[in-house]
């Protein structure tokens, strides 16, 4: 049988006063319901196409009448804001896959009997992406919807290493098992009554899982001067040794956007190591300075994770343009960023310069509106008919042993992007020969996409399975999520054809406690 999926839009989830169709009334505290995952261990990571198998066990201390059992795989994005009087939390349910439990499998009568153990197996598959109806709010570009229907990664908790997420933005995946009781309610005047069915959760269990979905590599961004998060081109004046000394010329560095950093599906190492290409232009003050052009004497870098979150739906890419913090937006918005230093560059690239005559132009980097070519300008008198150009590639390594780099994603109420900042120390030959700390520092900041490898290239995930005792301890120490989310049972999305579930029960008699 195929599991079905549904999604609630953030607009309905963040400011709804409607009574949810399923209410909570855990009236049987002595009863026990648990979600057990097959072949699961504490550090296990699920990715696109991964099966999520297990079973739900129910043991009661008294006879419990029920109407239905529900087992769902739920994905939620949560954004919270501290208010003057009370905090606010918004929940957007982007994924809801329901495993049907056929009526024919229920015991007759529908009573969970004292002293019996009821076991219900389940089987989900992490989908490759959401259906088109998962994002149905207004957008400023059609391209944004392509991002909003991709599965976001787990973020904000549950990882063994820091994922650089704030407490105000979280993405959670969980298996929920619920025992429901239905009551019929009639409202309205006689002859025009409205009959509704109210579902009450009398028992519930939750088991969280960590998901790193595979993500495709995106083309380079179209960076404009309005995108203040990035600095693609930088120019500095070079001098002989100190600030007031003779000018040697102007050095211009232009960054080209690197390819994506692709990590394994467990987030532990890099599959594809990116490099950042930098085009250098040296415009000498006079032709004599061409004989001794500058060199790169030092490289340092850092990676910054930017997390955006909003109380309402996000209609455009938050890392582009200037509208994220504009004052006329009524939704509450937040931005959090934190940085990690990159491992040092093992070998500093040697700069091989090429002479160019004034008036020749070279193409700027892909995806930018600026050019570092020192073409003839009417506002500036050129001091040398010749200038030098060069291109260097700087390899990038991520400290995956220290941080969990969740892939770049854009969701309906939360996004994560990364910026790569490189600092190039450029010195004259005399400073390099003297091994001084002098020189000119040029800082560049570019977008870096982090992606997760496709399932076909997956490698073994995590260590060996723990012993049964370790699995029991893991289950005993697992925190329980007791917060009720605003999940709608209506507006179901189309079925996922590759997701299957079974609803066969088995009942084992045990000694009554």
Short mmCIF file of C-alpha atoms in Angstrom, two decimals, residues 3-4 6 8 22-24 26 33-37 52-58 68-78 89 91-101 106 120-124 126 170-180 201-209 475 478-489 492 502:
data_model
loop_
_atom_site.label_atom_id
_atom_site.label_comp_id
_atom_site.label_asym_id
_atom_site.label_seq_id
_atom_site.Cartn_x
_atom_site.Cartn_y
_atom_site.Cartn_z
CA UNK A 3 1.72 6.04 1.95
CA UNK A 4 0.03 9.34 1.26
CA UNK A 6 0.09 16.17 2.65
CA UNK A 8 0.23 22.71 5.18
CA UNK A 22 -6.81 16.21 15.86
CA UNK A 23 -6.65 17.23 19.51
CA UNK A 24 -4.50 15.87 22.28
CA UNK A 26 -3.40 11.52 26.57
CA UNK A 33 3.25 3.09 22.97
CA UNK A 34 6.68 3.14 21.33
CA UNK A 35 8.18 3.58 17.87
CA UNK A 36 11.02 1.13 17.13
CA UNK A 37 13.23 1.67 14.06
CA UNK A 52 12.67 3.98 7.23
CA UNK A 53 11.36 0.70 8.59
CA UNK A 54 10.23 -0.35 12.00
CA UNK A 55 7.24 -1.17 14.11
CA UNK A 56 4.95 0.41 16.64
CA UNK A 57 4.28 -1.53 19.84
CA UNK A 58 1.34 -0.84 22.13
CA UNK A 68 -8.06 4.17 14.45
CA UNK A 69 -4.25 3.97 14.54
CA UNK A 70 -2.20 6.53 12.62
CA UNK A 71 1.49 6.22 11.68
CA UNK A 72 3.02 9.22 9.88
CA UNK A 73 6.38 10.49 8.72
CA UNK A 74 6.32 14.25 9.33
CA UNK A 75 8.70 17.02 8.32
CA UNK A 76 8.36 20.37 10.11
CA UNK A 77 10.18 23.68 9.86
CA UNK A 78 9.94 25.81 13.00
CA UNK A 89 6.74 29.92 17.34
CA UNK A 91 5.42 25.65 12.43
CA UNK A 92 5.29 24.82 8.74
CA UNK A 93 4.52 21.18 7.94
CA UNK A 94 6.11 20.60 4.53
CA UNK A 95 5.87 16.81 4.55
CA UNK A 96 3.24 14.43 5.90
CA UNK A 97 3.35 10.84 4.70
CA UNK A 98 0.59 8.69 6.17
CA UNK A 99 0.86 4.91 6.24
CA UNK A 100 -2.63 3.48 5.86
CA UNK A 101 -3.63 0.89 8.45
CA UNK A 106 -7.99 -3.88 13.62
CA UNK A 120 2.17 -2.72 13.78
CA UNK A 121 4.99 -2.69 11.18
CA UNK A 122 5.63 0.36 9.00
CA UNK A 123 7.80 1.16 6.01
CA UNK A 124 8.50 4.63 4.59
CA UNK A 126 12.52 9.33 2.16
CA UNK A 170 14.85 24.18 13.19
CA UNK A 171 13.98 21.51 10.64
CA UNK A 172 12.78 18.24 12.17
CA UNK A 173 11.79 14.84 10.79
CA UNK A 174 9.93 12.36 12.97
CA UNK A 175 7.88 9.17 12.96
CA UNK A 176 4.68 9.63 14.93
CA UNK A 177 2.31 6.89 16.07
CA UNK A 178 -1.12 7.84 17.40
CA UNK A 179 -4.06 5.98 18.84
CA UNK A 180 -7.18 8.01 17.98
CA UNK A 201 -5.18 11.45 20.47
CA UNK A 202 -5.42 9.18 23.45
CA UNK A 203 -1.93 7.74 23.00
CA UNK A 204 1.06 9.07 21.06
CA UNK A 205 4.75 8.29 20.51
CA UNK A 206 7.41 10.18 18.54
CA UNK A 207 10.82 9.15 17.19
CA UNK A 208 13.02 11.78 15.55
CA UNK A 209 15.41 10.96 12.72
CA UNK A 475 15.74 4.76 23.25
CA UNK A 478 15.78 9.95 23.74
CA UNK A 479 13.97 13.22 24.53
CA UNK A 480 10.25 13.26 23.80
CA UNK A 481 8.65 16.00 21.71
CA UNK A 482 5.49 16.99 23.55
CA UNK A 483 4.65 20.14 21.60
CA UNK A 484 1.52 19.95 19.47
CA UNK A 485 2.03 21.11 15.90
CA UNK A 486 -0.66 22.55 13.70
CA UNK A 487 -0.96 19.67 11.23
CA UNK A 488 -3.91 19.55 8.87
CA UNK A 489 -5.46 16.24 7.90
CA UNK A 492 -3.72 15.71 0.90
CA UNK A 502 2.11 -2.40 5.45
#
